Tab-separated table of C-alpha atoms in Angstrom:
chain	number	residue	atom	x	y	z
D	62	MET	CA	0.000	0.000	0.000
D	63	LYS	CA	2.937	2.312	0.717
D	64	THR	CA	4.217	1.696	-2.831
D	65	VAL	CA	0.853	2.695	-4.317
D	66	SER	CA	0.841	5.955	-2.351
D	67	ILE	CA	4.368	6.855	-3.500
D	68	PHE	CA	3.416	6.055	-7.097
D	69	LEU	CA	0.403	8.368	-6.866
D	70	LEU	CA	2.546	11.157	-5.422
D	71	LEU	CA	5.127	10.788	-8.214
D	72	LEU	CA	2.368	10.767	-10.830
D	73	LEU	CA	0.813	13.935	-9.443
D	74	THR	CA	4.222	15.652	-9.306
D	75	SER	CA	4.799	14.986	-13.011
D	76	LEU	CA	1.278	16.164	-13.894
D	77	VAL	CA	1.743	19.358	-11.887
D	78	ALA	CA	5.087	20.041	-13.605
D	79	PHE	CA	3.487	19.583	-17.049
D	80	ALA	CA	0.545	21.815	-16.122
D	81	GLN	CA	2.883	24.526	-14.818
D	82	LYS	CA	4.881	24.455	-18.075
D	83	SER	CA	1.728	24.742	-20.193
D	84	LYS	CA	0.365	27.454	-17.918
D	85	SER	CA	3.618	29.390	-18.190
D	86	GLN	CA	3.401	29.289	-21.994
D	87	LEU	CA	-0.218	30.484	-21.932
D	88	GLU	CA	0.582	33.286	-19.498
D	89	LYS	CA	3.410	34.443	-21.772
D	90	GLU	CA	1.018	34.369	-24.728
D	91	LYS	CA	-1.582	36.301	-22.715
D	92	GLU	CA	0.968	38.956	-21.703
D	93	GLU	CA	1.937	39.439	-25.357
D	94	ASN	CA	-1.724	39.813	-26.351
D	95	LEU	CA	-2.263	42.356	-23.578
D	96	ARG	CA	0.748	44.300	-24.862
D	97	LYS	CA	-0.731	44.277	-28.377
D	98	ILE	CA	-4.097	45.465	-27.021
D	99	GLN	CA	-2.494	48.383	-25.167
D	100	GLU	CA	-0.460	49.289	-28.250
D	101	ALA	CA	-3.483	49.061	-30.550
D	102	HIS	CA	-5.491	51.151	-28.079
D	103	ARG	CA	-2.885	53.937	-28.167
D	104	ILE	CA	-2.922	53.911	-31.976
D	105	LEU	CA	-6.728	53.935	-31.994
D	106	GLN	CA	-6.852	56.919	-29.640
D	107	GLU	CA	-4.570	58.858	-31.987
D	108	THR	CA	-6.754	58.125	-35.012
D	109	LYS	CA	-9.950	59.056	-33.114
D	110	SER	CA	-8.829	62.655	-32.685
D	111	LYS	CA	-10.702	63.374	-35.916
D	112	LYS	CA	-14.489	63.445	-35.640
D	113	GLU	CA	-15.119	61.806	-39.000
D	114	ALA	CA	-14.397	58.125	-39.612
D	115	THR	CA	-11.233	57.236	-41.512
D	116	LEU	CA	-9.629	54.105	-42.953
D	117	GLY	CA	-6.858	54.524	-40.395
D	118	GLN	CA	-9.410	54.424	-37.602
D	119	LEU	CA	-10.987	51.307	-39.097
D	120	SER	CA	-7.567	49.676	-39.377
D	121	ALA	CA	-6.793	50.494	-35.731
D	122	LEU	CA	-10.148	49.020	-34.678
D	123	ASN	CA	-9.420	45.873	-36.672
D	124	GLN	CA	-6.100	45.487	-34.869
D	125	GLN	CA	-7.809	45.956	-31.496
D	126	ILE	CA	-10.418	43.335	-32.364
D	127	SER	CA	-7.772	40.897	-33.587
D	128	ALA	CA	-5.704	41.331	-30.411
D	129	ARG	CA	-8.755	40.892	-28.138
D	130	ASN	CA	-9.823	37.772	-30.032
D	131	ALA	CA	-6.339	36.348	-29.489
D	132	LEU	CA	-6.509	37.242	-25.777
D	133	ILE	CA	-9.913	35.567	-25.368
D	134	ASN	CA	-8.546	32.446	-27.088
D	135	SER	CA	-5.605	32.399	-24.660
D	136	ILE	CA	-7.948	32.727	-21.669
D	137	THR	CA	-10.145	29.924	-23.059
D	138	LYS	CA	-7.107	27.652	-23.416
D	139	GLU	CA	-6.056	28.486	-19.852
D	140	ILE	CA	-9.549	27.626	-18.561
D	141	GLU	CA	-9.436	24.315	-20.441
D	142	LEU	CA	-6.037	23.566	-18.912
D	143	LEU	CA	-7.391	24.359	-15.443
D	144	ASP	CA	-10.428	22.127	-16.059
D	145	GLN	CA	-8.088	19.262	-16.874
D	146	ASP	CA	-5.936	20.042	-13.847
D	147	ILE	CA	-8.998	20.203	-11.570
D	148	LEU	CA	-10.317	16.886	-12.902
D	149	GLU	CA	-6.949	15.172	-12.378
D	150	THR	CA	-6.648	16.630	-8.871
D	151	GLU	CA	-10.166	15.416	-7.992
D	152	ASP	CA	-9.284	11.929	-9.264
D	153	PHE	CA	-6.088	12.006	-7.234
D	154	ILE	CA	-7.957	13.115	-4.094
D	155	ALA	CA	-10.414	10.256	-4.567
D	156	ALA	CA	-7.500	7.812	-4.916
D	157	LEU	CA	-5.839	9.181	-1.775
D	158	GLU	CA	-9.063	8.907	0.204
D	159	SER	CA	-9.444	5.303	-0.939
D	160	ASP	CA	-5.798	4.702	-0.083
D	161	ILE	CA	-6.316	6.049	3.445
D	162	GLU	CA	-9.313	3.772	4.011
D	163	VAL	CA	-7.312	0.713	2.967
D	164	LEU	CA	-4.381	1.773	5.168
D	165	LYS	CA	-6.702	2.260	8.118
D	166	ASP	CA	-8.263	-1.177	7.571
D	167	GLU	CA	-4.798	-2.751	7.445
D	168	TYR	CA	-3.795	-0.926	10.611
D	169	ALA	CA	-6.975	-2.032	12.390
D	170	GLU	CA	-6.196	-5.623	11.369
D	171	MET	CA	-2.694	-5.272	12.808
D	172	ILE	CA	-4.077	-3.894	16.104
D	173	TYR	CA	-6.590	-6.722	16.269
D	174	THR	CA	-3.887	-9.338	15.659
D	175	ALA	CA	-1.660	-7.729	18.274
D	176	SER	CA	-4.466	-7.785	20.846
D	177	LYS	CA	-5.059	-11.472	20.157
D	178	VAL	CA	-1.386	-12.172	20.748
D	179	ASN	CA	-1.418	-10.213	23.997
D	180	ASN	CA	-4.614	-12.002	25.178
D	181	TYR	CA	-3.400	-15.553	24.645
D	182	TYR	CA	0.318	-15.337	25.247
D	183	ASP	CA	2.560	-13.531	27.567
D	184	LYS	CA	5.414	-12.160	25.424
D	185	LEU	CA	8.154	-13.294	27.770
D	186	THR	CA	6.583	-16.732	28.192
D	187	PHE	CA	6.255	-17.019	24.421
D	188	ILE	CA	9.921	-16.043	23.928
D	189	PHE	CA	11.359	-18.289	26.667
D	190	ALA	CA	9.240	-21.220	25.510
D	191	SER	CA	11.456	-21.405	22.445
D	192	GLU	CA	12.918	-24.830	21.756
D	193	SER	CA	16.275	-23.387	20.697
D	194	PHE	CA	18.321	-20.230	20.938
D	195	ASN	CA	17.808	-19.490	17.252
D	196	GLN	CA	14.041	-19.837	17.636
D	197	MET	CA	14.130	-17.406	20.548
D	198	LEU	CA	16.026	-14.864	18.419
D	199	GLN	CA	13.502	-15.280	15.604
D	200	ARG	CA	10.579	-14.657	18.027
D	201	ILE	CA	12.255	-11.524	19.415
D	202	LYS	CA	12.867	-10.346	15.844
D	203	TYR	CA	9.211	-11.029	14.991
D	204	PHE	CA	7.917	-8.831	17.841
D	205	ARG	CA	10.366	-6.045	16.904
D	206	GLN	CA	9.399	-6.150	13.195
D	207	TYR	CA	5.684	-6.210	14.034
D	208	SER	CA	6.063	-3.178	16.254
D	209	GLU	CA	8.040	-1.317	13.543
D	210	ALA	CA	5.435	-2.264	10.939
D	211	ARG	CA	2.705	-0.698	13.055
D	212	LYS	CA	4.735	2.506	13.465
D	213	SER	CA	5.498	2.568	9.740
D	214	GLN	CA	1.834	2.106	8.912
D	215	VAL	CA	0.935	5.064	11.112
D	216	GLU	CA	3.607	7.191	9.371
D	217	VAL	CA	2.276	6.256	5.921
D	218	ILE	CA	-1.282	7.126	6.979
D	219	GLU	CA	-0.123	10.529	8.274
D	220	LYS	CA	1.829	11.270	5.065
D	221	VAL	CA	-1.131	10.355	2.863
D	222	LYS	CA	-3.426	12.481	5.058
D	223	ALA	CA	-1.032	15.451	4.694
D	224	SER	CA	-0.885	14.956	0.933
D	225	LEU	CA	-4.674	14.744	0.794
D	226	ALA	CA	-5.062	18.010	2.713
D	227	LYS	CA	-2.513	19.687	0.415
D	228	GLN	CA	-4.341	18.532	-2.724
D	229	LYS	CA	-7.675	19.753	-1.364
D	230	ARG	CA	-6.146	23.208	-0.789
D	231	ARG	CA	-4.662	23.099	-4.294
D	232	LEU	CA	-8.048	22.144	-5.727
D	233	GLU	CA	-9.736	25.117	-4.089
D	234	GLN	CA	-7.014	27.434	-5.377
D	235	LYS	CA	-7.477	26.104	-8.932
D	236	LYS	CA	-11.228	26.625	-8.706
D	237	ARG	CA	-10.677	30.233	-7.615
D	238	GLU	CA	-8.234	30.755	-10.506
D	239	LYS	CA	-10.767	29.319	-12.929
D	240	GLN	CA	-13.518	31.642	-11.689
D	241	ALA	CA	-11.181	34.638	-12.028
D	242	LEU	CA	-10.413	33.612	-15.620
D	243	ILE	CA	-14.111	33.179	-16.397
D	244	ASP	CA	-14.784	36.696	-15.063
D	245	ASN	CA	-11.859	38.033	-17.117
D	246	LYS	CA	-13.138	36.312	-20.254
D	247	THR	CA	-16.609	37.787	-19.694
D	248	THR	CA	-15.122	41.294	-19.413
D	249	GLU	CA	-12.964	40.860	-22.519
D	250	THR	CA	-15.897	39.461	-24.492
D	251	ARG	CA	-17.961	42.507	-23.538
D	252	ASN	CA	-15.082	44.795	-24.612
D	253	LEU	CA	-14.846	42.902	-27.900
D	254	GLU	CA	-18.542	43.373	-28.598
D	255	GLU	CA	-18.231	47.113	-27.947
D	256	LEU	CA	-15.332	47.298	-30.412
D	257	LYS	CA	-17.355	45.453	-33.032
D	258	VAL	CA	-20.158	47.970	-32.610
D	259	GLN	CA	-17.643	50.788	-33.196
D	260	GLN	CA	-16.260	48.896	-36.183
D	261	ASN	CA	-19.716	48.586	-37.756
D	262	GLU	CA	-20.382	52.281	-37.186
D	263	VAL	CA	-17.093	53.272	-38.834
D	264	VAL	CA	-17.719	50.948	-41.801
D	265	LYS	CA	-21.213	52.362	-42.197
D	266	GLU	CA	-19.941	55.942	-42.106
D	267	LEU	CA	-17.135	55.179	-44.561
D	268	SER	CA	-19.567	53.449	-46.918
D	269	ASN	CA	-21.289	56.821	-47.348
D	270	LYS	CA	-17.993	58.307	-48.532
D	271	GLU	CA	-17.562	56.111	-51.585
D	272	LYS	CA	-16.425	58.951	-53.873
D	273	GLU	CA	-13.822	60.131	-51.380
D	274	LEU	CA	-12.538	56.588	-50.871
D	275	ILE	CA	-12.257	55.967	-54.614
D	276	LYS	CA	-10.348	59.239	-55.049
D	277	GLU	CA	-8.086	58.316	-52.134
D	278	LEU	CA	-7.507	54.890	-53.693
D	279	GLU	CA	-6.592	56.421	-57.061
D	280	ASN	CA	-4.116	58.758	-55.394
D	281	ARG	CA	-2.581	55.805	-53.578
D	282	LYS	CA	-2.236	53.860	-56.838
D	283	LYS	CA	-0.408	56.792	-58.428
D	284	SER	CA	1.938	57.059	-55.468
D	285	ILE	CA	2.598	53.319	-55.513
D	286	ARG	CA	3.361	53.383	-59.258
D	287	LYS	CA	5.854	56.220	-58.759
D	288	LEU	CA	7.448	54.395	-55.843
D	289	GLU	CA	7.651	51.161	-57.840
D	290	LYS	CA	9.335	52.956	-60.763
D	291	LEU	CA	11.844	54.557	-58.406
D	292	ILE	CA	12.658	51.165	-56.898
D	293	THR	CA	12.974	49.273	-60.199
D	294	ASP	CA	15.145	52.049	-61.692
D	295	LEU	CA	17.433	51.992	-58.668
D	296	ILE	CA	17.692	48.192	-58.702
D	297	LYS	CA	18.488	48.249	-62.424
D	298	GLU	CA	21.133	50.902	-61.841
D	299	GLU	CA	22.707	48.930	-58.985
D	300	ARG	CA	22.720	45.713	-61.027
D	301	GLU	CA	24.348	47.416	-63.995
D	302	LYS	CA	26.917	48.985	-61.707
D	303	ALA	CA	27.645	45.597	-60.120
D	304	GLU	CA	27.988	43.964	-63.536
D	305	ARG	CA	30.438	46.665	-64.672
D	306	GLU	CA	32.515	46.196	-61.536
D	307	ALA	CA	32.420	42.422	-61.933
D	308	ALA	CA	33.450	42.676	-65.610
D	309	LYS	CA	36.286	45.010	-64.679
D	310	ALA	CA	37.465	42.610	-61.973
D	311	ALA	CA	37.293	39.687	-64.416
D	312	LYS	CA	39.294	41.633	-67.021
D	313	GLU	CA	41.964	42.534	-64.475
D	314	ALA	CA	42.145	38.909	-63.326
D	315	LYS	CA	42.565	37.735	-66.924
D	316	GLU	CA	45.301	40.304	-67.560
D	317	ARG	CA	47.172	39.150	-64.464
D	318	GLU	CA	46.856	35.543	-65.620
D	319	GLU	CA	48.274	36.418	-69.074
D	320	LYS	CA	51.093	38.349	-67.456
D	321	ASP	CA	51.925	35.384	-65.229
D	322	LYS	CA	52.035	33.067	-68.261
D	323	HIS	CA	54.450	35.335	-70.148
D	324	SER	CA	56.682	35.644	-67.125
D	325	GLY	CA	56.764	31.845	-66.724
D	326	ARG	CA	54.801	31.810	-63.495
D	327	SER	CA	51.776	29.563	-63.193
D	328	ASN	CA	48.830	30.403	-61.016
D	329	SER	CA	46.634	27.359	-60.526
D	330	LYS	CA	44.197	29.318	-58.383
D	331	SER	CA	41.796	31.627	-60.147
D	332	ALA	CA	39.599	33.928	-58.115
D	333	HIS	CA	35.879	33.283	-58.412
D	334	VAL	CA	34.159	36.457	-59.474
D	335	SER	CA	30.372	36.689	-59.382
D	336	PRO	CA	28.903	37.942	-62.663
D	337	ASN	CA	26.626	40.224	-60.625
D	338	LEU	CA	27.994	40.905	-57.164
D	339	THR	CA	31.309	41.257	-55.409
D	340	PRO	CA	32.209	38.496	-52.897
D	341	GLU	CA	31.372	40.886	-50.027
D	342	ALA	CA	27.952	41.615	-51.516
D	343	ASN	CA	27.373	37.901	-52.127
D	344	ASN	CA	28.117	37.147	-48.471
D	345	LEU	CA	25.743	39.895	-47.379
D	346	SER	CA	23.032	38.549	-49.696
D	347	ASN	CA	23.429	34.995	-48.342
D	348	SER	CA	23.345	36.301	-44.784
D	349	PHE	CA	20.119	38.213	-45.465
D	350	ALA	CA	18.540	35.137	-47.097
D	351	GLY	CA	19.312	33.096	-43.970
D	352	ASN	CA	17.284	35.444	-41.795
D	353	MET	CA	13.804	34.691	-43.067
D	354	ALA	CA	11.272	35.074	-40.219
D	355	LYS	CA	14.064	36.489	-38.023
D	356	LEU	CA	14.368	40.121	-39.129
D	357	PRO	CA	13.511	42.802	-36.546
D	358	TRP	CA	10.502	44.990	-37.250
D	359	PRO	CA	11.221	48.357	-38.888
D	360	VAL	CA	9.255	50.018	-36.046
D	361	VAL	CA	9.126	48.927	-32.406
D	362	HIS	CA	5.399	49.587	-31.994
D	363	GLY	CA	2.561	48.724	-34.313
D	364	SER	CA	1.193	45.923	-36.440
D	365	VAL	CA	0.399	45.164	-40.074
D	366	SER	CA	-2.623	47.147	-41.200
D	367	HIS	CA	-2.538	46.127	-44.891
D	368	HIS	CA	-1.000	42.892	-46.104
D	369	PHE	CA	1.159	42.105	-49.118
D	370	GLY	CA	-0.264	41.474	-52.578
D	371	LYS	CA	-3.805	41.794	-53.851
D	372	GLN	CA	-6.131	42.494	-50.924
D	373	PRO	CA	-9.853	43.390	-50.778
D	374	HIS	CA	-10.594	46.993	-49.910
D	375	PRO	CA	-11.803	47.209	-46.271
D	376	VAL	CA	-14.952	49.124	-47.287
D	377	LEU	CA	-15.489	49.221	-51.062
D	378	LYS	CA	-17.123	45.997	-52.198
D	379	GLY	CA	-15.548	44.208	-55.156
D	380	VAL	CA	-12.526	46.520	-55.094
D	381	TYR	CA	-9.024	45.140	-54.573
D	382	VAL	CA	-5.845	46.949	-53.619
D	383	GLU	CA	-2.394	45.852	-54.801
D	384	ASN	CA	0.244	46.258	-52.106
D	385	LEU	CA	3.946	46.020	-53.031
D	386	GLY	CA	4.816	45.410	-49.395
D	387	VAL	CA	2.991	45.837	-46.103
D	388	ASP	CA	1.624	48.872	-44.283
D	389	ILE	CA	2.489	48.978	-40.586
D	390	GLN	CA	0.313	51.305	-38.528
D	391	THR	CA	2.254	52.741	-35.626
D	392	LEU	CA	2.435	55.680	-33.209
D	393	LYS	CA	3.154	59.338	-33.921
D	394	ASP	CA	6.851	60.227	-34.137
D	395	GLU	CA	7.811	56.532	-34.137
D	396	GLN	CA	11.408	55.939	-35.167
D	397	VAL	CA	11.949	53.844	-38.306
D	398	ARG	CA	14.977	51.512	-38.335
D	399	SER	CA	16.783	49.234	-40.741
D	400	VAL	CA	15.900	45.541	-40.565
D	401	PHE	CA	19.402	44.427	-41.636
D	402	ARG	CA	22.885	45.760	-42.242
D	403	GLY	CA	23.562	47.182	-45.680
D	404	LYS	CA	24.150	50.347	-47.710
D	405	VAL	CA	21.722	53.200	-48.229
D	406	ILE	CA	21.358	53.528	-52.004
D	407	ALA	CA	18.634	56.154	-52.090
D	408	VAL	CA	16.953	58.868	-50.081
D	409	ALA	CA	14.144	60.296	-52.178
D	410	GLU	CA	10.826	62.092	-51.945
D	411	VAL	CA	7.790	60.576	-53.664
D	412	PRO	CA	4.427	62.388	-53.781
D	413	GLY	CA	1.983	60.590	-51.506
D	414	MET	CA	4.812	58.572	-49.914
D	415	ASN	CA	6.835	61.443	-48.439
D	416	TYR	CA	10.454	60.527	-47.849
D	417	VAL	CA	11.649	57.105	-48.958
D	418	VAL	CA	14.817	55.294	-47.860
D	419	MET	CA	16.113	52.279	-49.797
D	420	VAL	CA	18.798	49.982	-48.375
D	421	GLN	CA	20.729	47.352	-50.325
D	422	HIS	CA	21.664	44.002	-48.758
D	423	GLY	CA	23.461	42.278	-51.626
D	424	ASP	CA	20.784	40.826	-53.919
D	425	TYR	CA	18.098	42.049	-51.505
D	426	PHE	CA	16.647	45.512	-50.954
D	427	SER	CA	14.493	46.925	-48.157
D	428	VAL	CA	12.323	50.004	-48.708
D	429	TYR	CA	10.920	52.361	-46.059
D	430	ALA	CA	8.327	54.895	-47.246
D	431	LYS	CA	6.164	57.548	-45.568
D	432	LEU	CA	8.922	59.071	-43.461
D	433	LYS	CA	8.603	62.590	-42.053
D	434	THR	CA	12.342	63.093	-41.578
D	435	VAL	CA	15.423	61.115	-42.620
D	436	LEU	CA	18.545	60.472	-40.517
D	437	VAL	CA	20.764	58.794	-43.147
D	438	LYS	CA	22.286	59.733	-46.494
D	439	THR	CA	22.961	57.935	-49.768
D	440	GLY	CA	26.059	55.717	-49.705
D	441	GLN	CA	26.025	55.337	-45.924
D	442	GLU	CA	26.821	51.898	-44.494
D	443	ILE	CA	24.394	50.969	-41.709
D	444	ASP	CA	23.779	48.130	-39.257
D	445	ALA	CA	20.599	46.293	-38.328
D	446	LYS	CA	18.292	48.508	-36.235
D	447	SER	CA	20.126	51.658	-37.330
D	448	PRO	CA	17.757	54.676	-37.179
D	449	LEU	CA	16.626	55.767	-40.647
D	450	GLY	CA	14.158	58.499	-39.760
D	451	TYR	CA	10.778	59.223	-38.179
D	452	ILE	CA	7.313	58.237	-39.344
D	453	TYR	CA	5.007	60.666	-41.093
D	454	THR	CA	1.505	61.307	-39.697
D	455	ASP	CA	-1.101	62.244	-42.315
D	456	LYS	CA	-4.032	64.695	-42.119
D	457	ASN	CA	-6.224	61.961	-40.596
D	458	ASP	CA	-3.706	61.421	-37.771
D	459	VAL	CA	-2.691	58.049	-39.227
D	460	SER	CA	0.974	57.094	-38.782
D	461	GLU	CA	1.698	54.298	-41.225
D	462	LEU	CA	4.931	52.906	-42.668
D	463	GLN	CA	5.000	51.374	-46.151
D	464	PHE	CA	7.641	48.643	-45.896
D	465	GLN	CA	8.881	46.509	-48.785
D	466	ILE	CA	11.449	43.777	-49.435
D	467	TRP	CA	12.749	42.960	-52.918
D	468	LYS	CA	15.132	40.372	-54.304
D	469	ASN	CA	16.401	41.990	-57.488
D	470	ASN	CA	13.158	42.664	-59.413
D	471	GLU	CA	11.046	40.234	-57.376
D	472	LYS	CA	8.679	41.625	-54.752
D	473	LEU	CA	8.652	39.566	-51.534
D	474	ASP	CA	6.113	39.331	-48.725
D	475	PRO	CA	7.729	41.187	-45.779
D	476	GLU	CA	5.607	39.329	-43.216
D	477	LYS	CA	7.468	36.137	-44.097
D	478	TRP	CA	10.750	37.835	-43.207
D	479	LEU	CA	9.854	39.661	-40.002
D	480	TYR	CA	9.876	37.708	-36.758
D	481	ILE	CA	6.444	36.810	-35.355
D	482	LYS	CA	5.599	39.062	-32.417
């Protein structure tokens, strides 16, 4: 019976350790969601300074709703984990209670047997009635072992009782935690419903501004086309420059080889020259490629408000918007930073996109548009997280960064490169 009790205690210990690990992960997830909610709330408050509804306000509301949905999911998972923990603890308590009953029955049997021995035999008479010295020693040993067994049984019963009391306290604590989570979930669900009401109101108000939205969309398309032309021209220029440098290096290498032949020297080693990039640029390109899903965000605060590629307009039905990168809605005066080390190849101003900074990372290029001020200059070598400038806030109090990643002439989805918050 003692073995069974120890086994139950070991089993519970392992279950508690597993539950604590899972709970720790959920709490970390919940903390991150709370951080996102607070951040999204700050952004929303900035966009609500205007009385009329705007797309920026709708985007901020969408981010709030998304973050609260994620938080409610985390709380639900934590409640489910507690339910499982409570059920296992109740099963364990039932097993301990059963264990105690069996131990008590065994102890009562031992007491009864001992009383029978004491009633029918005097211990000393029983010992000295031994037929041999060895038998006498065995009878003395028997009485000693029986006495120790009774003491041991009492100790086991007390330990199981203590464990039972501890598990009952733990069960009550878990039930209180569960109720607190249920109350929290109810509050967050109510907050979510209020946000959805605001979202519907904003969508309804924006739907009455169809002409304004279409005009705004056309202006955005023009700005995007100008930005795209700037980028493709710069990439073409950089590629042509790299090819000229590579051709020059190849020519010089060939001339050295011819010179070595005429002088009677042989050079078995020939330097590998990339037809497009220098070895340093190739290394930088390979390093950038190895950081998919690991790059830091170009702004500390904020989240993606418009995704990469062809996306449905948030209000206009049947209308799609082509995005060359992602839009990241952030806070006023937020600092914009480089996602990787490289060289600034352009600082330009594009109508509708304000200041634009383009950084080369070998075969890859990162683009940062909608900056209010710029802190770098063309040709400057920079590191990852180097400040590039500060975000621009438009007339609707929306602070939004247009962020792009290219590999030569291929547009890439930046969300696949940035680490998951």
